[in-house]
Short mmCIF file of C-alpha atoms and ligand atoms in Angstrom, two decimals:
data_model
loop_
_atom_site.label_atom_id
_atom_site.label_comp_id
_atom_site.label_asym_id
_atom_site.label_seq_id
_atom_site.Cartn_x
_atom_site.Cartn_y
_atom_site.Cartn_z
CA MET A 25 34.00 -11.69 54.69
CA ARG A 26 30.44 -12.33 53.62
CA ILE A 27 27.28 -11.90 55.67
CA GLN A 28 24.14 -12.56 53.67
CA GLY A 29 26.02 -11.99 50.44
CA GLN A 30 27.54 -8.66 51.52
CA HIS A 31 31.26 -8.12 52.15
CA TYR A 32 32.21 -6.82 55.60
CA GLN A 33 35.38 -6.17 57.52
CA SER A 34 35.25 -6.10 61.31
CA ILE A 35 36.27 -2.40 61.48
CA TRP A 36 36.17 0.28 58.81
CA GLU A 37 36.65 3.96 58.35
CA ASP A 38 34.66 6.27 56.11
CA ALA A 39 35.69 9.90 55.61
CA GLY A 40 37.43 9.93 58.98
CA SER A 41 34.60 8.19 60.89
CA VAL A 42 35.32 4.78 62.44
CA PHE A 43 32.77 1.96 62.65
CA ILE A 44 32.79 -1.51 64.22
CA ILE A 45 30.47 -4.48 64.45
CA ASP A 46 29.22 -4.77 68.03
CA GLN A 47 30.26 -8.38 68.63
CA ARG A 48 28.35 -8.60 71.92
CA ARG A 49 25.10 -8.77 69.93
CA LEU A 50 26.19 -11.61 67.63
CA PRO A 51 25.04 -14.09 66.49
CA HIS A 52 21.55 -12.73 67.12
CA GLU A 53 21.80 -9.17 65.80
CA LEU A 54 24.17 -7.47 63.38
CA ASP A 55 24.65 -4.07 65.02
CA PHE A 56 27.19 -1.38 64.19
CA LEU A 57 28.79 1.16 66.51
CA HIS A 58 30.30 4.50 65.55
CA LEU A 59 33.50 5.26 67.47
CA SER A 60 33.56 9.03 67.75
CA SER A 61 36.42 9.47 70.24
CA TRP A 62 39.49 7.63 71.51
CA GLU A 63 37.50 6.95 74.69
CA ASP A 64 34.88 5.14 72.57
CA ALA A 65 37.66 3.01 71.10
CA ALA A 66 39.02 2.20 74.57
CA THR A 67 35.55 1.29 75.84
CA ALA A 68 34.89 -0.93 72.82
CA ILE A 69 38.09 -2.88 73.53
CA ARG A 70 37.58 -3.08 77.31
CA ASP A 71 33.92 -4.10 77.08
CA MET A 72 34.66 -6.53 74.24
CA ALA A 73 32.43 -4.96 71.61
CA VAL A 74 35.58 -5.75 69.63
CA ARG A 75 37.95 -8.54 70.61
CA GLY A 76 40.53 -10.84 69.08
CA ALA A 77 44.19 -9.86 68.96
CA PRO A 78 44.53 -8.21 65.51
CA LEU A 79 41.20 -6.39 65.80
CA ILE A 80 42.13 -5.07 69.24
CA GLY A 81 45.29 -3.71 67.58
CA ALA A 82 43.37 -2.10 64.70
CA THR A 83 40.82 -0.53 67.07
CA ALA A 84 43.63 0.93 69.17
CA ALA A 85 45.29 2.30 66.02
CA TYR A 86 42.04 4.04 65.03
CA GLY A 87 41.68 5.18 68.66
CA MET A 88 45.07 6.88 68.36
CA TYR A 89 43.86 8.62 65.21
CA LEU A 90 40.71 9.80 67.02
CA ALA A 91 42.91 11.16 69.82
CA ALA A 92 45.22 12.92 67.38
CA LYS A 93 42.41 14.60 65.48
CA THR A 94 40.71 15.97 68.61
CA PRO A 95 42.02 19.39 69.70
CA GLY A 96 43.22 19.46 73.29
CA VAL A 97 43.75 15.71 73.68
CA ALA A 98 47.16 14.71 75.04
CA ILE A 99 48.14 11.89 72.69
CA GLU A 100 50.50 10.24 75.19
CA ASP A 101 47.69 10.07 77.78
CA ALA A 102 45.31 8.50 75.26
CA ALA A 103 48.04 5.99 74.34
CA LYS A 104 48.46 5.03 78.01
CA ALA A 105 44.72 4.64 78.51
CA LEU A 106 44.30 2.54 75.36
CA ALA A 107 47.24 0.35 76.43
CA ALA A 108 45.53 -0.29 79.79
CA THR A 109 42.36 -1.76 78.24
CA ARG A 110 43.45 -5.41 77.96
CA PRO A 111 46.82 -6.90 78.92
CA THR A 112 47.42 -10.11 76.94
CA ALA A 113 47.05 -9.47 73.20
CA VAL A 114 50.37 -7.95 72.16
CA ASP A 115 48.85 -6.52 68.97
CA LEU A 116 47.44 -3.73 71.15
CA PHE A 117 50.92 -2.54 72.14
CA PHE A 118 52.31 -3.16 68.64
CA ALA A 119 49.65 -0.86 67.15
CA ILE A 120 49.93 1.88 69.78
CA SER A 121 53.71 2.11 69.52
CA GLY A 122 53.49 1.93 65.71
CA SER A 123 51.05 4.84 65.70
CA LEU A 124 53.20 6.93 68.07
CA GLN A 125 56.19 6.22 65.84
CA ALA A 126 54.24 7.28 62.73
CA MET A 127 53.32 10.60 64.39
CA LYS A 128 56.81 11.28 65.72
CA ALA A 129 58.12 13.14 62.69
CA THR A 130 55.36 15.78 62.78
CA THR A 131 54.50 18.50 65.27
CA ASP A 132 51.10 20.03 64.46
CA HIS A 133 47.80 18.28 65.22
CA ALA A 134 46.57 18.12 61.60
CA THR A 135 49.61 16.29 60.26
CA LYS A 136 49.76 14.04 63.31
CA ALA A 137 46.14 13.09 62.72
CA ALA A 138 46.84 12.38 59.04
CA ALA A 139 49.85 10.21 59.97
CA ALA A 140 47.83 8.31 62.60
CA LEU A 141 44.98 7.73 60.15
CA GLN A 142 47.38 6.42 57.52
CA TYR A 143 48.98 4.13 60.11
CA ALA A 144 45.59 2.76 61.21
CA ARG A 145 44.52 2.11 57.61
CA ASP A 146 47.85 0.40 56.89
CA PHE A 147 47.64 -1.68 60.07
CA ALA A 148 44.15 -2.89 59.17
CA GLN A 149 44.85 -3.64 55.52
CA THR A 150 48.24 -5.24 56.24
CA SER A 151 46.59 -7.40 58.86
CA ALA A 152 43.93 -8.52 56.36
CA ALA A 153 46.65 -9.28 53.78
CA HIS A 154 48.62 -11.24 56.39
CA CYS A 155 45.56 -13.30 57.24
CA ARG A 156 45.02 -14.05 53.55
CA ALA A 157 48.67 -15.22 53.32
CA ILE A 158 48.24 -17.33 56.48
CA GLY A 159 45.25 -18.88 54.74
CA GLU A 160 47.30 -19.78 51.68
CA HIS A 161 50.07 -21.40 53.74
CA GLY A 162 47.62 -23.23 55.99
CA LEU A 163 45.62 -24.42 52.99
CA GLU A 164 48.59 -26.56 51.95
CA LEU A 165 48.59 -28.26 55.38
CA ILE A 166 44.89 -29.07 55.03
CA ARG A 167 45.40 -30.23 51.45
CA ALA A 168 48.15 -32.61 52.61
CA VAL A 169 45.78 -34.14 55.20
CA ALA A 170 43.01 -34.39 52.57
CA GLN A 171 45.33 -36.20 50.16
CA LYS A 172 45.94 -38.90 52.77
CA LYS A 173 42.20 -39.63 53.05
CA PRO A 174 40.82 -39.21 49.52
CA GLY A 175 37.10 -38.60 49.31
CA GLN A 176 36.81 -38.14 53.07
CA THR A 177 36.19 -35.02 55.11
CA VAL A 178 39.04 -33.30 56.98
CA HIS A 179 37.95 -32.61 60.57
CA ILE A 180 39.52 -29.54 62.16
CA LEU A 181 39.05 -28.47 65.77
CA THR A 182 39.33 -24.82 66.74
CA HIS A 183 39.06 -22.96 70.03
CA CYS A 184 37.60 -19.50 70.66
CA ASN A 185 37.15 -17.19 67.66
CA ALA A 186 40.27 -16.65 65.59
CA GLY A 187 38.14 -15.75 62.60
CA TRP A 188 37.58 -12.62 60.57
CA LEU A 189 35.67 -11.09 63.47
CA ALA A 190 38.84 -11.36 65.58
CA CYS A 191 40.94 -9.90 62.79
CA ILE A 192 40.01 -7.54 60.00
CA ASP A 193 39.21 -10.15 57.39
CA TYR A 194 39.69 -13.91 56.79
CA GLY A 195 40.86 -14.63 60.36
CA THR A 196 44.01 -16.46 61.38
CA ALA A 197 42.94 -19.99 62.35
CA THR A 198 39.91 -19.81 60.06
CA ALA A 199 41.69 -18.44 56.96
CA PRO A 200 43.10 -21.86 55.91
CA ILE A 201 39.66 -23.37 56.55
CA TYR A 202 37.85 -20.82 54.35
CA LEU A 203 40.40 -21.23 51.57
CA ALA A 204 40.22 -25.04 51.78
CA HIS A 205 36.43 -24.94 51.66
CA ASP A 206 36.52 -22.54 48.70
CA ALA A 207 39.03 -24.84 46.95
CA GLY A 208 36.55 -27.71 47.18
CA ILE A 209 38.32 -29.67 49.94
CA PRO A 210 35.65 -31.21 52.18
CA VAL A 211 36.23 -29.74 55.64
CA HIS A 212 34.23 -29.90 58.84
CA VAL A 213 35.02 -27.81 61.93
CA TRP A 214 34.57 -28.81 65.56
CA VAL A 215 33.83 -25.50 67.29
CA ASP A 216 34.65 -25.35 71.01
CA GLU A 217 31.98 -23.24 72.67
CA THR A 218 34.68 -21.37 74.68
CA ARG A 219 33.28 -20.61 78.07
CA PRO A 220 32.73 -18.17 79.66
CA ARG A 221 32.08 -15.70 76.82
CA ASN A 222 31.34 -18.36 74.22
CA GLN A 223 33.28 -16.82 71.36
CA GLY A 224 33.20 -20.24 69.67
CA SER A 225 29.48 -20.93 69.82
CA LYS A 226 28.53 -17.30 69.23
CA LEU A 227 31.11 -15.99 66.76
CA THR A 228 32.99 -18.83 65.08
CA ALA A 229 29.75 -20.73 64.45
CA TYR A 230 28.21 -17.52 63.03
CA GLU A 231 31.12 -16.98 60.66
CA LEU A 232 31.26 -20.59 59.47
CA LEU A 233 27.51 -20.67 58.98
CA HIS A 234 27.59 -17.55 56.80
CA HIS A 235 30.47 -18.92 54.75
CA GLY A 236 28.72 -22.26 54.32
CA VAL A 237 31.41 -24.30 56.08
CA PRO A 238 30.08 -27.49 57.75
CA HIS A 239 30.65 -27.26 61.50
CA THR A 240 29.46 -28.61 64.85
CA VAL A 241 29.53 -26.77 68.17
CA ILE A 242 30.88 -28.87 71.05
CA THR A 243 31.38 -28.27 74.74
CA ASP A 244 34.85 -27.19 75.74
CA ASN A 245 35.56 -30.54 77.33
CA ALA A 246 34.65 -32.69 74.31
CA GLY A 247 37.87 -32.30 72.28
CA GLY A 248 39.88 -34.98 74.11
CA HIS A 249 37.13 -37.55 73.60
CA LEU A 250 36.90 -36.73 69.88
CA MET A 251 40.65 -37.03 69.47
CA GLN A 252 40.73 -40.41 71.24
CA HIS A 253 38.22 -41.67 68.69
CA GLY A 254 40.06 -40.42 65.59
CA MET A 255 37.49 -37.71 64.94
CA VAL A 256 39.95 -34.80 64.70
CA ASP A 257 42.56 -34.63 61.92
CA MET A 258 44.16 -31.41 63.06
CA VAL A 259 43.74 -28.53 65.50
CA ILE A 260 44.19 -24.92 64.36
CA VAL A 261 43.97 -22.06 66.87
CA GLY A 262 45.00 -18.39 66.92
CA SER A 263 47.25 -16.55 69.35
CA ASP A 264 47.17 -13.39 71.42
CA ARG A 265 50.90 -13.38 72.04
CA THR A 266 53.62 -15.77 70.95
CA THR A 267 57.16 -15.50 72.31
CA ARG A 268 60.39 -15.73 70.34
CA GLN A 269 60.80 -19.36 71.41
CA GLY A 270 57.27 -20.20 70.23
CA ASP A 271 55.26 -20.34 73.47
CA VAL A 272 51.66 -19.44 72.63
CA ALA A 273 49.16 -17.48 74.71
CA ASN A 274 45.61 -17.99 73.51
CA LYS A 275 42.10 -18.23 74.97
CA ILE A 276 41.84 -20.19 78.21
CA GLY A 277 41.52 -23.89 77.44
CA THR A 278 43.87 -23.89 74.46
CA TYR A 279 46.61 -25.60 76.51
CA LEU A 280 44.31 -28.51 77.42
CA LYS A 281 43.52 -29.02 73.71
CA ALA A 282 47.24 -29.04 72.95
CA LEU A 283 47.82 -31.67 75.66
CA ALA A 284 45.03 -33.85 74.29
CA ALA A 285 46.34 -33.40 70.73
CA HIS A 286 49.87 -34.36 71.84
CA ASP A 287 48.60 -37.46 73.65
CA ASN A 288 46.65 -38.58 70.59
CA GLY A 289 49.16 -37.71 67.86
CA VAL A 290 46.90 -35.00 66.39
CA PRO A 291 48.83 -32.10 64.75
CA PHE A 292 48.35 -28.85 66.68
CA TYR A 293 48.89 -25.68 64.64
CA VAL A 294 48.84 -22.04 65.70
CA ALA A 295 48.06 -19.41 63.07
CA LEU A 296 49.22 -15.85 63.70
CA PRO A 297 50.38 -12.68 61.97
CA GLU A 298 53.48 -10.59 62.65
CA SER A 299 51.59 -8.32 65.06
CA SER A 300 50.93 -11.20 67.51
CA PHE A 301 54.62 -11.99 68.15
CA ASP A 302 56.36 -10.61 71.20
CA TRP A 303 60.06 -10.69 70.31
CA THR A 304 61.06 -9.23 73.69
CA ILE A 305 60.30 -12.40 75.68
CA ARG A 306 61.07 -16.13 75.55
CA ASP A 307 59.31 -17.93 78.40
CA GLY A 308 55.58 -17.54 77.86
CA ILE A 309 54.49 -19.08 81.14
CA ALA A 310 56.71 -16.80 83.20
CA GLU A 311 56.43 -13.66 81.14
CA ILE A 312 53.06 -13.29 79.38
CA PRO A 313 50.54 -11.28 81.44
CA ILE A 314 47.29 -13.22 81.69
CA GLU A 315 44.10 -11.18 81.80
CA GLU A 316 41.77 -11.90 84.69
CA ARG A 317 38.23 -10.79 83.98
CA ASP A 318 35.21 -10.25 86.19
CA ALA A 319 33.92 -13.35 88.00
CA THR A 320 30.36 -12.55 86.90
CA GLU A 321 31.24 -13.84 83.42
CA VAL A 322 31.71 -17.30 84.99
CA LYS A 323 28.76 -17.12 87.35
CA TYR A 324 26.23 -15.97 84.75
CA ILE A 325 25.60 -17.35 81.29
CA GLU A 326 24.24 -15.10 78.57
CA GLY A 327 21.61 -16.08 76.04
CA TRP A 328 19.04 -14.54 73.73
CA SER A 329 15.31 -14.56 74.10
CA GLU A 330 12.43 -12.19 73.36
CA GLY A 331 14.68 -9.97 71.27
CA ARG A 332 17.38 -9.28 73.83
CA MET A 333 20.28 -10.73 75.77
CA HIS A 334 19.59 -12.18 79.20
CA ALA A 335 22.12 -13.20 81.85
CA VAL A 336 21.21 -16.20 84.02
CA LEU A 337 22.94 -17.21 87.26
CA ILE A 338 24.40 -20.74 87.03
CA THR A 339 26.27 -21.05 90.36
CA PRO A 340 25.20 -20.64 93.95
CA GLU A 341 24.99 -16.89 94.38
CA ALA A 342 27.54 -16.92 97.21
CA SER A 343 30.15 -19.11 95.47
CA PRO A 344 33.26 -17.24 94.43
CA ALA A 345 34.54 -17.67 90.87
CA LYS A 346 37.79 -16.97 89.02
CA ASN A 347 37.98 -15.91 85.39
CA TYR A 348 41.37 -16.32 83.71
CA GLY A 349 41.09 -15.19 80.10
CA PHE A 350 44.09 -16.94 78.56
CA ASP A 351 46.62 -19.71 79.05
CA VAL A 352 50.02 -20.52 77.61
CA THR A 353 50.74 -23.55 75.46
CA PRO A 354 54.46 -24.36 75.60
CA ALA A 355 56.26 -24.52 72.24
CA ARG A 356 56.95 -28.26 72.69
CA LEU A 357 53.23 -28.98 72.20
CA VAL A 358 52.93 -26.92 69.00
CA THR A 359 53.37 -28.80 65.72
CA GLY A 360 53.87 -25.64 63.70
CA LEU A 361 53.23 -21.91 63.48
CA ILE A 362 51.36 -20.73 60.39
CA THR A 363 52.48 -17.17 59.67
CA GLU A 364 52.10 -14.79 56.72
CA ARG A 365 55.67 -15.70 55.77
CA GLY A 366 55.17 -19.47 55.84
CA VAL A 367 54.90 -22.40 58.25
CA CYS A 368 57.69 -23.07 60.74
CA ALA A 369 58.47 -25.05 63.86
CA ALA A 370 57.69 -23.37 67.20
CA ARG A 371 61.37 -22.80 67.89
CA GLU A 372 63.47 -19.64 68.06
CA SER A 373 65.89 -20.70 65.32
CA ALA A 374 63.05 -21.59 62.93
CA LEU A 375 61.21 -18.34 63.68
CA LEU A 376 64.35 -16.31 63.05
CA GLU A 377 64.72 -17.89 59.63
CA LEU A 378 61.31 -16.43 58.75
CA TYR A 379 61.84 -13.14 60.60
CA PRO A 380 65.62 -12.46 60.35
CA GLU A 381 65.11 -8.82 61.30
CA HIS A 382 64.50 -10.00 64.90
CA GLN A 383 67.93 -11.69 65.28
O1 MRU B 10 39.13 -12.64 74.71
P1 MRU B 10 39.18 -12.58 73.22
O2 MRU B 10 37.87 -12.90 72.57
O3 MRU B 10 39.78 -11.29 72.71
O4 MRU B 10 40.18 -13.73 72.84
C1 MRU B 10 40.45 -14.01 71.49
C2 MRU B 10 41.34 -15.17 71.30
O5 MRU B 10 41.80 -15.78 72.22
C3 MRU B 10 41.74 -15.48 69.89
O6 MRU B 10 41.95 -16.85 69.74
C4 MRU B 10 43.05 -14.75 69.61
O7 MRU B 10 42.89 -13.38 69.82
C5 MRU B 10 43.53 -14.98 68.25
S1 MRU B 10 42.57 -14.02 67.11
C6 MRU B 10 43.15 -14.14 65.61
#
């Protein structure tokens, strides 16, 4: 993805060294971090220097490589610690178990490290390719909407950041938008700010701005109003974990957008790659672990002035706060899932047609 004319991915490796963009500094500063140990990778995930389901997976995969290449590190212990960083995005567990599997056939440290590095590279580049394919399938959905309103702009609402910063490249929810924009379809994006960490106003707006996609940042509560007034043609969001029956965990507030979309007849799509499916569970509300983060993220709002981030208290100091990171949108509210293999209904039978290996 482009920033000031230069192509970036959200994580990269160079001669065995791993680098990330420190997303806590965006949109104000483009800063890079070198991950020199598996502990650095774990900290980057836990402290949200990296975030977004596929990128969490890729960072964990590189973390496993960093563990494997360091003499004296017990790989199983590193795997457990990486798995404990964040609970909801299933890509984390997908990548850790994939890396362990890749290392299984070998015994010495050097070949284990080589296998883990190859796995991490493959995970990252497969994820980018999947996002590109999601973009191509989703583009056709946007094109179909555009054809029904010739000469007019297609308005798409998105929540949180399911863009290239959350993935490796392209993004999930944003990939169809980038491809539609590049194909000359007039699109405009309503960007939910996404309290409390503001991934929408900080990251999605940053991405869209750099790609030249028209967009408007709105408060999290504005979507229903816009939909009631015919100002949203479709919603596209990402997912941290989707069950085999199509229940979708995504950033807190996604469910309320799905309810508003349902009430107003606005199509509600979820874009996700293979690594964000959890085939072991059906009922998302009962079975998906929902991350609860520190209450200070709710009580303080972060902003930029005089060259640095500042946190400002916005509640009475003594008021308690709760900070649920995700919610679950039941499959019945999802118009369709946009995957790298095509678009399907959020239903087990439809998903199994696309992914027959999970019968
Ligand atoms: O808490 P975050 O920033 O990791 O949450 C990210 C999201 O909820 C994204 O929408 C989701 O990971 C899909 S990313 C392609």
